[in-house]
């Protein structure tokens, strides 16, 4: 493990890739992503312990992220975040939770300082972190706190086939029903539209809003949330100039013809959004956190402890997350340059 020297033409600012749970498939898909991207980029620095990466892969320890792009074509650049106990694939250990958390915190700090173009996160185990005292429901909420905008973070799942945003996220379905409000719908819509313009480069994004109940409530026969919460929120958004329509019956809004009418679907709860995206395009699905002062993406799957270390994990979603992070970071930088003084 030496010092990086060789360069990658055209790559100037690498991405920060967090370690995730080292007992999951994160190390394996990191290697798969590096092999797929080492000739083309975007380059990334792995913020974790080099010991959790497979031994047959070239790894080089770097002192700073500026060195990562220089060696990316021939080795995985690693900014060490030491583990507290040896890793056994498939057997997570809460003793390593502080290293997992530190990897995320360091990545966000680098992004906020402008040292990396974006943060890409490998999967974590919420249950393992919770045992170690981690108070957040997941990555998304922790990132909001680290970035100084708690409660403003919005989760999007994106693929070439579909973009979805759930208004309520990591809560039970019963809690989602209890906490859904018109104000929450409007806030998520505004953040989504702003991100589609700034980061995705869409000048006039179109937003479809799902109903909550079967048949979008059937004029109140199957529930009144559409009448009392969702439709009034849509009306207020339209008055602000947002190109938005709905409430749309959730069982028909994800067909091929329906998807052609909008750029993102605003859904009322987690599974209403994520089931169609993962069914349509799991391989290319990417989790994007909107509403942050930094760009953050991640694969749309979890730690997969059951297959960790077996050499069968597919890196497609992480590759898509890294590529999308590079694109979003470029678009955001361009939009900031174009912004009038």
PDB file of C-alpha atoms in Angstrom, residues 79-322:
ATOM      1  CA  UNK A  79      -8.859   7.334   3.615  1.00  0.00           C
ATOM      2  CA  UNK A  80      -8.524   5.164   6.696  1.00  0.00           C
ATOM      3  CA  UNK A  81     -11.380   5.002   9.194  1.00  0.00           C
ATOM      4  CA  UNK A  82     -10.096   2.201  11.456  1.00  0.00           C
ATOM      5  CA  UNK A  83     -12.380  -0.549  12.669  1.00  0.00           C
ATOM      6  CA  UNK A  84     -12.572  -1.520  16.322  1.00  0.00           C
ATOM      7  CA  UNK A  85     -12.816  -5.279  15.818  1.00  0.00           C
ATOM      8  CA  UNK A  86     -12.073  -7.680  12.930  1.00  0.00           C
ATOM      9  CA  UNK A  87     -14.865  -8.180  10.399  1.00  0.00           C
ATOM     10  CA  UNK A  88     -16.593 -11.462   9.658  1.00  0.00           C
ATOM     11  CA  UNK A  89     -18.758 -11.077   6.520  1.00  0.00           C
ATOM     12  CA  UNK A  90     -22.405 -11.649   7.326  1.00  0.00           C
ATOM     13  CA  UNK A  91     -21.905 -11.179  11.084  1.00  0.00           C
ATOM     14  CA  UNK A  92     -22.262  -7.486  11.986  1.00  0.00           C
ATOM     15  CA  UNK A  93     -20.709  -6.299  15.231  1.00  0.00           C
ATOM     16  CA  UNK A  94     -21.975  -3.201  17.012  1.00  0.00           C
ATOM     17  CA  UNK A  95     -18.416  -2.584  18.232  1.00  0.00           C
ATOM     18  CA  UNK A  96     -17.688  -1.259  14.731  1.00  0.00           C
ATOM     19  CA  UNK A  97     -20.643   1.148  14.776  1.00  0.00           C
ATOM     20  CA  UNK A  98     -18.474   4.155  15.761  1.00  0.00           C
ATOM     21  CA  UNK A  99     -16.261   3.573  12.697  1.00  0.00           C
ATOM     22  CA  UNK A 100     -19.322   3.330  10.445  1.00  0.00           C
ATOM     23  CA  UNK A 101     -20.707   6.591  11.853  1.00  0.00           C
ATOM     24  CA  UNK A 102     -17.305   8.293  11.641  1.00  0.00           C
ATOM     25  CA  UNK A 103     -17.040   7.384   7.948  1.00  0.00           C
ATOM     26  CA  UNK A 104     -20.342   9.154   7.244  1.00  0.00           C
ATOM     27  CA  UNK A 105     -19.438  12.199   9.333  1.00  0.00           C
ATOM     28  CA  UNK A 106     -16.038  12.562   7.643  1.00  0.00           C
ATOM     29  CA  UNK A 107     -17.577  12.263   4.183  1.00  0.00           C
ATOM     30  CA  UNK A 108     -20.130  14.979   4.921  1.00  0.00           C
ATOM     31  CA  UNK A 109     -17.423  17.214   6.369  1.00  0.00           C
ATOM     32  CA  UNK A 110     -15.349  16.843   3.207  1.00  0.00           C
ATOM     33  CA  UNK A 111     -18.358  17.630   1.025  1.00  0.00           C
ATOM     34  CA  UNK A 112     -19.335  20.685   3.039  1.00  0.00           C
ATOM     35  CA  UNK A 113     -15.758  21.921   2.804  1.00  0.00           C
ATOM     36  CA  UNK A 114     -15.824  21.491  -0.981  1.00  0.00           C
ATOM     37  CA  UNK A 115     -13.056  18.866  -0.951  1.00  0.00           C
ATOM     38  CA  UNK A 116     -15.228  16.224  -2.655  1.00  0.00           C
ATOM     39  CA  UNK A 117     -17.918  16.610  -5.267  1.00  0.00           C
ATOM     40  CA  UNK A 118     -20.509  14.481  -3.491  1.00  0.00           C
ATOM     41  CA  UNK A 119     -21.088  11.840  -0.830  1.00  0.00           C
ATOM     42  CA  UNK A 120     -22.068   8.293  -1.810  1.00  0.00           C
ATOM     43  CA  UNK A 121     -22.984   5.989   1.065  1.00  0.00           C
ATOM     44  CA  UNK A 122     -22.659   2.234   1.273  1.00  0.00           C
ATOM     45  CA  UNK A 123     -25.519   0.448   3.088  1.00  0.00           C
ATOM     46  CA  UNK A 124     -25.716   0.548   6.879  1.00  0.00           C
ATOM     47  CA  UNK A 125     -27.651  -1.598   9.319  1.00  0.00           C
ATOM     48  CA  UNK A 126     -30.032   0.598  11.261  1.00  0.00           C
ATOM     49  CA  UNK A 127     -30.574  -2.161  13.833  1.00  0.00           C
ATOM     50  CA  UNK A 128     -26.843  -2.570  14.500  1.00  0.00           C
ATOM     51  CA  UNK A 129     -26.298   1.167  14.838  1.00  0.00           C
ATOM     52  CA  UNK A 130     -29.321   1.511  17.092  1.00  0.00           C
ATOM     53  CA  UNK A 131     -27.811  -1.042  19.507  1.00  0.00           C
ATOM     54  CA  UNK A 132     -24.767   1.210  19.710  1.00  0.00           C
ATOM     55  CA  UNK A 133     -26.899   4.234  20.612  1.00  0.00           C
ATOM     56  CA  UNK A 134     -27.378   5.759  17.146  1.00  0.00           C
ATOM     57  CA  UNK A 135     -30.553   7.870  17.569  1.00  0.00           C
ATOM     58  CA  UNK A 136     -31.546   8.378  13.931  1.00  0.00           C
ATOM     59  CA  UNK A 137     -34.021   6.280  11.890  1.00  0.00           C
ATOM     60  CA  UNK A 138     -31.543   6.058   9.004  1.00  0.00           C
ATOM     61  CA  UNK A 139     -28.947   7.722   6.817  1.00  0.00           C
ATOM     62  CA  UNK A 140     -31.312  10.399   5.526  1.00  0.00           C
ATOM     63  CA  UNK A 141     -32.156  11.905   8.897  1.00  0.00           C
ATOM     64  CA  UNK A 142     -28.532  11.730  10.111  1.00  0.00           C
ATOM     65  CA  UNK A 143     -27.378  13.578   6.991  1.00  0.00           C
ATOM     66  CA  UNK A 144     -29.913  16.321   7.636  1.00  0.00           C
ATOM     67  CA  UNK A 145     -28.469  16.838  11.109  1.00  0.00           C
ATOM     68  CA  UNK A 146     -24.841  16.735   9.911  1.00  0.00           C
ATOM     69  CA  UNK A 147     -25.639  19.343   7.271  1.00  0.00           C
ATOM     70  CA  UNK A 148     -27.374  21.650   9.722  1.00  0.00           C
ATOM     71  CA  UNK A 149     -30.799  21.284   8.107  1.00  0.00           C
ATOM     72  CA  UNK A 150     -32.603  18.712  10.297  1.00  0.00           C
ATOM     73  CA  UNK A 151     -36.107  18.006   9.072  1.00  0.00           C
ATOM     74  CA  UNK A 152     -35.489  19.546   5.652  1.00  0.00           C
ATOM     75  CA  UNK A 153     -34.037  16.406   4.084  1.00  0.00           C
ATOM     76  CA  UNK A 154     -36.202  14.619   1.505  1.00  0.00           C
ATOM     77  CA  UNK A 155     -35.612  11.112   0.168  1.00  0.00           C
ATOM     78  CA  UNK A 156     -35.842  10.427  -3.565  1.00  0.00           C
ATOM     79  CA  UNK A 157     -35.368   7.096  -5.315  1.00  0.00           C
ATOM     80  CA  UNK A 158     -34.306   7.663  -8.909  1.00  0.00           C
ATOM     81  CA  UNK A 159     -33.639   5.508 -11.944  1.00  0.00           C
ATOM     82  CA  UNK A 160     -33.775   6.092 -15.702  1.00  0.00           C
ATOM     83  CA  UNK A 161     -37.354   4.762 -15.608  1.00  0.00           C
ATOM     84  CA  UNK A 162     -38.845   6.554 -12.606  1.00  0.00           C
ATOM     85  CA  UNK A 163     -38.242   9.072  -9.815  1.00  0.00           C
ATOM     86  CA  UNK A 164     -40.261   8.795  -6.598  1.00  0.00           C
ATOM     87  CA  UNK A 165     -40.366  10.822  -3.379  1.00  0.00           C
ATOM     88  CA  UNK A 166     -42.199   9.588  -0.247  1.00  0.00           C
ATOM     89  CA  UNK A 167     -43.629  12.333   1.977  1.00  0.00           C
ATOM     90  CA  UNK A 168     -43.387  10.137   5.090  1.00  0.00           C
ATOM     91  CA  UNK A 169     -40.352   7.885   5.213  1.00  0.00           C
ATOM     92  CA  UNK A 170     -38.917   5.694   7.974  1.00  0.00           C
ATOM     93  CA  UNK A 171     -41.981   5.306  10.162  1.00  0.00           C
ATOM     94  CA  UNK A 172     -44.632   2.633  10.520  1.00  0.00           C
ATOM     95  CA  UNK A 173     -47.605   2.782   8.190  1.00  0.00           C
ATOM     96  CA  UNK A 174     -49.862   3.728  11.092  1.00  0.00           C
ATOM     97  CA  UNK A 175     -47.549   6.587  12.067  1.00  0.00           C
ATOM     98  CA  UNK A 176     -47.362   7.681   8.441  1.00  0.00           C
ATOM     99  CA  UNK A 177     -51.147   7.990   8.352  1.00  0.00           C
ATOM    100  CA  UNK A 178     -51.159   9.915  11.634  1.00  0.00           C
ATOM    101  CA  UNK A 179     -48.423  12.367  10.616  1.00  0.00           C
ATOM    102  CA  UNK A 180     -49.328  13.047   6.982  1.00  0.00           C
ATOM    103  CA  UNK A 181     -50.307  16.706   6.566  1.00  0.00           C
ATOM    104  CA  UNK A 182     -50.893  19.143   3.757  1.00  0.00           C
ATOM    105  CA  UNK A 183     -47.902  21.157   4.947  1.00  0.00           C
ATOM    106  CA  UNK A 184     -45.646  18.084   4.714  1.00  0.00           C
ATOM    107  CA  UNK A 185     -46.863  17.392   1.181  1.00  0.00           C
ATOM    108  CA  UNK A 186     -46.158  20.976   0.118  1.00  0.00           C
ATOM    109  CA  UNK A 187     -42.712  21.024   1.725  1.00  0.00           C
ATOM    110  CA  UNK A 188     -41.648  17.769   0.050  1.00  0.00           C
ATOM    111  CA  UNK A 189     -42.984  19.012  -3.295  1.00  0.00           C
ATOM    112  CA  UNK A 190     -41.092  22.306  -3.086  1.00  0.00           C
ATOM    113  CA  UNK A 191     -37.805  20.577  -2.230  1.00  0.00           C
ATOM    114  CA  UNK A 192     -38.345  18.068  -5.032  1.00  0.00           C
ATOM    115  CA  UNK A 193     -39.076  20.699  -7.661  1.00  0.00           C
ATOM    116  CA  UNK A 194     -36.064  22.784  -6.610  1.00  0.00           C
ATOM    117  CA  UNK A 195     -33.796  19.721  -6.842  1.00  0.00           C
ATOM    118  CA  UNK A 196     -35.168  18.701 -10.229  1.00  0.00           C
ATOM    119  CA  UNK A 197     -34.288  22.149 -11.506  1.00  0.00           C
ATOM    120  CA  UNK A 198     -30.898  22.614  -9.855  1.00  0.00           C
ATOM    121  CA  UNK A 199     -29.461  19.098  -9.736  1.00  0.00           C
ATOM    122  CA  UNK A 200     -31.293  17.236 -12.507  1.00  0.00           C
ATOM    123  CA  UNK A 201     -31.262  20.139 -14.976  1.00  0.00           C
ATOM    124  CA  UNK A 202     -35.020  20.222 -15.670  1.00  0.00           C
ATOM    125  CA  UNK A 203     -36.200  23.753 -16.383  1.00  0.00           C
ATOM    126  CA  UNK A 204     -39.914  23.022 -15.843  1.00  0.00           C
ATOM    127  CA  UNK A 205     -40.287  19.850 -13.777  1.00  0.00           C
ATOM    128  CA  UNK A 206     -43.640  18.102 -13.731  1.00  0.00           C
ATOM    129  CA  UNK A 207     -44.852  16.554 -10.492  1.00  0.00           C
ATOM    130  CA  UNK A 208     -47.550  13.890 -10.045  1.00  0.00           C
ATOM    131  CA  UNK A 209     -49.028  13.500  -6.571  1.00  0.00           C
ATOM    132  CA  UNK A 210     -50.381  10.128  -5.487  1.00  0.00           C
ATOM    133  CA  UNK A 211     -53.557   9.637  -3.567  1.00  0.00           C
ATOM    134  CA  UNK A 212     -53.427   7.841  -0.242  1.00  0.00           C
ATOM    135  CA  UNK A 213     -56.447   5.583  -0.482  1.00  0.00           C
ATOM    136  CA  UNK A 214     -57.651   3.060  -3.097  1.00  0.00           C
ATOM    137  CA  UNK A 215     -58.894   4.867  -6.229  1.00  0.00           C
ATOM    138  CA  UNK A 216     -57.592   8.109  -4.657  1.00  0.00           C
ATOM    139  CA  UNK A 217     -60.474   7.959  -2.209  1.00  0.00           C
ATOM    140  CA  UNK A 218     -63.255   7.560  -4.816  1.00  0.00           C
ATOM    141  CA  UNK A 219     -64.678  11.041  -4.062  1.00  0.00           C
ATOM    142  CA  UNK A 220     -64.617  10.377  -0.336  1.00  0.00           C
ATOM    143  CA  UNK A 221     -66.177   6.911  -0.392  1.00  0.00           C
ATOM    144  CA  UNK A 222     -62.852   5.234   0.499  1.00  0.00           C
ATOM    145  CA  UNK A 223     -61.298   7.950   2.606  1.00  0.00           C
ATOM    146  CA  UNK A 224     -61.239  11.728   2.822  1.00  0.00           C
ATOM    147  CA  UNK A 225     -57.493  12.464   2.919  1.00  0.00           C
ATOM    148  CA  UNK A 226     -57.517  13.294  -0.781  1.00  0.00           C
ATOM    149  CA  UNK A 227     -60.241  15.875  -0.263  1.00  0.00           C
ATOM    150  CA  UNK A 228     -59.060  17.328   3.026  1.00  0.00           C
ATOM    151  CA  UNK A 229     -55.242  17.146   2.738  1.00  0.00           C
ATOM    152  CA  UNK A 230     -53.868  16.284  -0.673  1.00  0.00           C
ATOM    153  CA  UNK A 231     -56.041  18.273  -3.101  1.00  0.00           C
ATOM    154  CA  UNK A 232     -55.754  21.528  -1.095  1.00  0.00           C
ATOM    155  CA  UNK A 233     -51.957  21.111  -0.978  1.00  0.00           C
ATOM    156  CA  UNK A 234     -51.885  20.624  -4.747  1.00  0.00           C
ATOM    157  CA  UNK A 235     -54.017  23.742  -5.232  1.00  0.00           C
ATOM    158  CA  UNK A 236     -51.610  25.814  -3.140  1.00  0.00           C
ATOM    159  CA  UNK A 237     -48.622  24.488  -5.099  1.00  0.00           C
ATOM    160  CA  UNK A 238     -50.324  25.324  -8.392  1.00  0.00           C
ATOM    161  CA  UNK A 239     -50.925  28.859  -7.127  1.00  0.00           C
ATOM    162  CA  UNK A 240     -47.149  29.135  -6.636  1.00  0.00           C
ATOM    163  CA  UNK A 241     -46.543  28.145 -10.257  1.00  0.00           C
ATOM    164  CA  UNK A 242     -45.608  24.498  -9.697  1.00  0.00           C
ATOM    165  CA  UNK A 243     -46.511  22.165 -12.583  1.00  0.00           C
ATOM    166  CA  UNK A 244     -48.305  19.566 -10.470  1.00  0.00           C
ATOM    167  CA  UNK A 245     -51.363  17.359 -10.796  1.00  0.00           C
ATOM    168  CA  UNK A 246     -53.290  14.806  -8.738  1.00  0.00           C
ATOM    169  CA  UNK A 247     -54.261  13.195  -6.508  1.00  0.00           C
ATOM    170  CA  UNK A 248     -53.669  10.245  -8.852  1.00  0.00           C
ATOM    171  CA  UNK A 249     -54.901   6.722  -8.021  1.00  0.00           C
ATOM    172  CA  UNK A 250     -51.722   4.951  -6.877  1.00  0.00           C
ATOM    173  CA  UNK A 251     -52.546   1.721  -8.699  1.00  0.00           C
ATOM    174  CA  UNK A 252     -52.480   3.358 -12.138  1.00  0.00           C
ATOM    175  CA  UNK A 253     -49.832   6.094 -11.881  1.00  0.00           C
ATOM    176  CA  UNK A 254     -46.811   3.872 -12.546  1.00  0.00           C
ATOM    177  CA  UNK A 255     -47.761   2.399 -15.906  1.00  0.00           C
ATOM    178  CA  UNK A 256     -45.542   3.231 -18.875  1.00  0.00           C
ATOM    179  CA  UNK A 257     -48.070   5.699 -20.297  1.00  0.00           C
ATOM    180  CA  UNK A 258     -48.667   7.371 -16.932  1.00  0.00           C
ATOM    181  CA  UNK A 259     -44.942   7.823 -16.221  1.00  0.00           C
ATOM    182  CA  UNK A 260     -44.534   9.802 -19.440  1.00  0.00           C
ATOM    183  CA  UNK A 261     -46.667  12.591 -17.939  1.00  0.00           C
ATOM    184  CA  UNK A 262     -44.366  13.507 -15.043  1.00  0.00           C
ATOM    185  CA  UNK A 263     -40.729  13.838 -13.971  1.00  0.00           C
ATOM    186  CA  UNK A 264     -41.239  12.685 -10.383  1.00  0.00           C
ATOM    187  CA  UNK A 265     -44.021  11.064  -8.381  1.00  0.00           C
ATOM    188  CA  UNK A 266     -44.753  12.400  -4.910  1.00  0.00           C
ATOM    189  CA  UNK A 267     -46.055   9.516  -2.798  1.00  0.00           C
ATOM    190  CA  UNK A 268     -47.655   9.492   0.615  1.00  0.00           C
ATOM    191  CA  UNK A 269     -45.618   6.762   2.340  1.00  0.00           C
ATOM    192  CA  UNK A 270     -42.446   4.714   1.958  1.00  0.00           C
ATOM    193  CA  UNK A 271     -43.644   1.541   0.240  1.00  0.00           C
ATOM    194  CA  UNK A 272     -46.044   3.362  -2.059  1.00  0.00           C
ATOM    195  CA  UNK A 273     -42.963   5.008  -3.574  1.00  0.00           C
ATOM    196  CA  UNK A 274     -40.293   2.341  -3.316  1.00  0.00           C
ATOM    197  CA  UNK A 275     -42.181  -0.771  -4.424  1.00  0.00           C
ATOM    198  CA  UNK A 276     -42.826   0.454  -7.983  1.00  0.00           C
ATOM    199  CA  UNK A 277     -39.288   1.781  -8.440  1.00  0.00           C
ATOM    200  CA  UNK A 278     -37.609  -1.356  -7.138  1.00  0.00           C
ATOM    201  CA  UNK A 279     -39.945  -3.537  -9.190  1.00  0.00           C
ATOM    202  CA  UNK A 280     -39.299  -1.592 -12.383  1.00  0.00           C
ATOM    203  CA  UNK A 281     -35.569  -0.909 -12.082  1.00  0.00           C
ATOM    204  CA  UNK A 282     -33.887  -2.259  -8.951  1.00  0.00           C
ATOM    205  CA  UNK A 283     -30.508  -2.628 -10.684  1.00  0.00           C
ATOM    206  CA  UNK A 284     -30.278   1.067 -11.575  1.00  0.00           C
ATOM    207  CA  UNK A 285     -32.154   2.520  -8.620  1.00  0.00           C
ATOM    208  CA  UNK A 286     -30.383   5.221  -6.622  1.00  0.00           C
ATOM    209  CA  UNK A 287     -31.303   6.825  -3.311  1.00  0.00           C
ATOM    210  CA  UNK A 288     -30.824  10.610  -3.523  1.00  0.00           C
ATOM    211  CA  UNK A 289     -31.182  12.900  -0.515  1.00  0.00           C
ATOM    212  CA  UNK A 290     -32.733  16.205  -1.569  1.00  0.00           C
ATOM    213  CA  UNK A 291     -32.788  19.406   0.469  1.00  0.00           C
ATOM    214  CA  UNK A 292     -29.147  19.226   1.593  1.00  0.00           C
ATOM    215  CA  UNK A 293     -26.342  21.715   0.893  1.00  0.00           C
ATOM    216  CA  UNK A 294     -24.363  18.746  -0.498  1.00  0.00           C
ATOM    217  CA  UNK A 295     -25.066  16.033  -3.077  1.00  0.00           C
ATOM    218  CA  UNK A 296     -25.666  12.597  -1.576  1.00  0.00           C
ATOM    219  CA  UNK A 297     -26.609   9.322  -3.259  1.00  0.00           C
ATOM    220  CA  UNK A 298     -26.578   5.665  -2.281  1.00  0.00           C
ATOM    221  CA  UNK A 299     -27.599   2.258  -3.635  1.00  0.00           C
ATOM    222  CA  UNK A 300     -31.286   1.425  -3.285  1.00  0.00           C
ATOM    223  CA  UNK A 301     -30.643  -1.785  -1.305  1.00  0.00           C
ATOM    224  CA  UNK A 302     -29.445  -2.791   2.128  1.00  0.00           C
ATOM    225  CA  UNK A 303     -26.502  -4.616   3.680  1.00  0.00           C
ATOM    226  CA  UNK A 304     -27.549  -8.099   2.458  1.00  0.00           C
ATOM    227  CA  UNK A 305     -25.768  -9.870   5.313  1.00  0.00           C
ATOM    228  CA  UNK A 306     -27.091 -13.204   4.027  1.00  0.00           C
ATOM    229  CA  UNK A 307     -24.878 -13.063   0.908  1.00  0.00           C
ATOM    230  CA  UNK A 308     -21.967 -10.993   2.229  1.00  0.00           C
ATOM    231  CA  UNK A 309     -18.582 -12.518   1.491  1.00  0.00           C
ATOM    232  CA  UNK A 310     -19.947 -15.035  -1.005  1.00  0.00           C
ATOM    233  CA  UNK A 311     -18.883 -13.131  -4.104  1.00  0.00           C
ATOM    234  CA  UNK A 312     -22.378 -12.890  -5.568  1.00  0.00           C
ATOM    235  CA  UNK A 313     -23.346  -9.307  -4.664  1.00  0.00           C
ATOM    236  CA  UNK A 314     -24.120  -7.170  -7.703  1.00  0.00           C
ATOM    237  CA  UNK A 315     -22.615  -3.661  -7.772  1.00  0.00           C
ATOM    238  CA  UNK A 316     -25.042  -2.189 -10.333  1.00  0.00           C
ATOM    239  CA  UNK A 317     -26.924   0.100  -7.955  1.00  0.00           C
ATOM    240  CA  UNK A 318     -23.704   1.451  -6.398  1.00  0.00           C
ATOM    241  CA  UNK A 319     -22.254   2.081  -9.855  1.00  0.00           C
ATOM    242  CA  UNK A 320     -25.437   3.962 -10.768  1.00  0.00           C
ATOM    243  CA  UNK A 321     -25.231   5.910  -7.489  1.00  0.00           C
ATOM    244  CA  UNK A 322     -21.647   6.982  -8.173  1.00  0.00           C
TER     245      UNK A 322
END
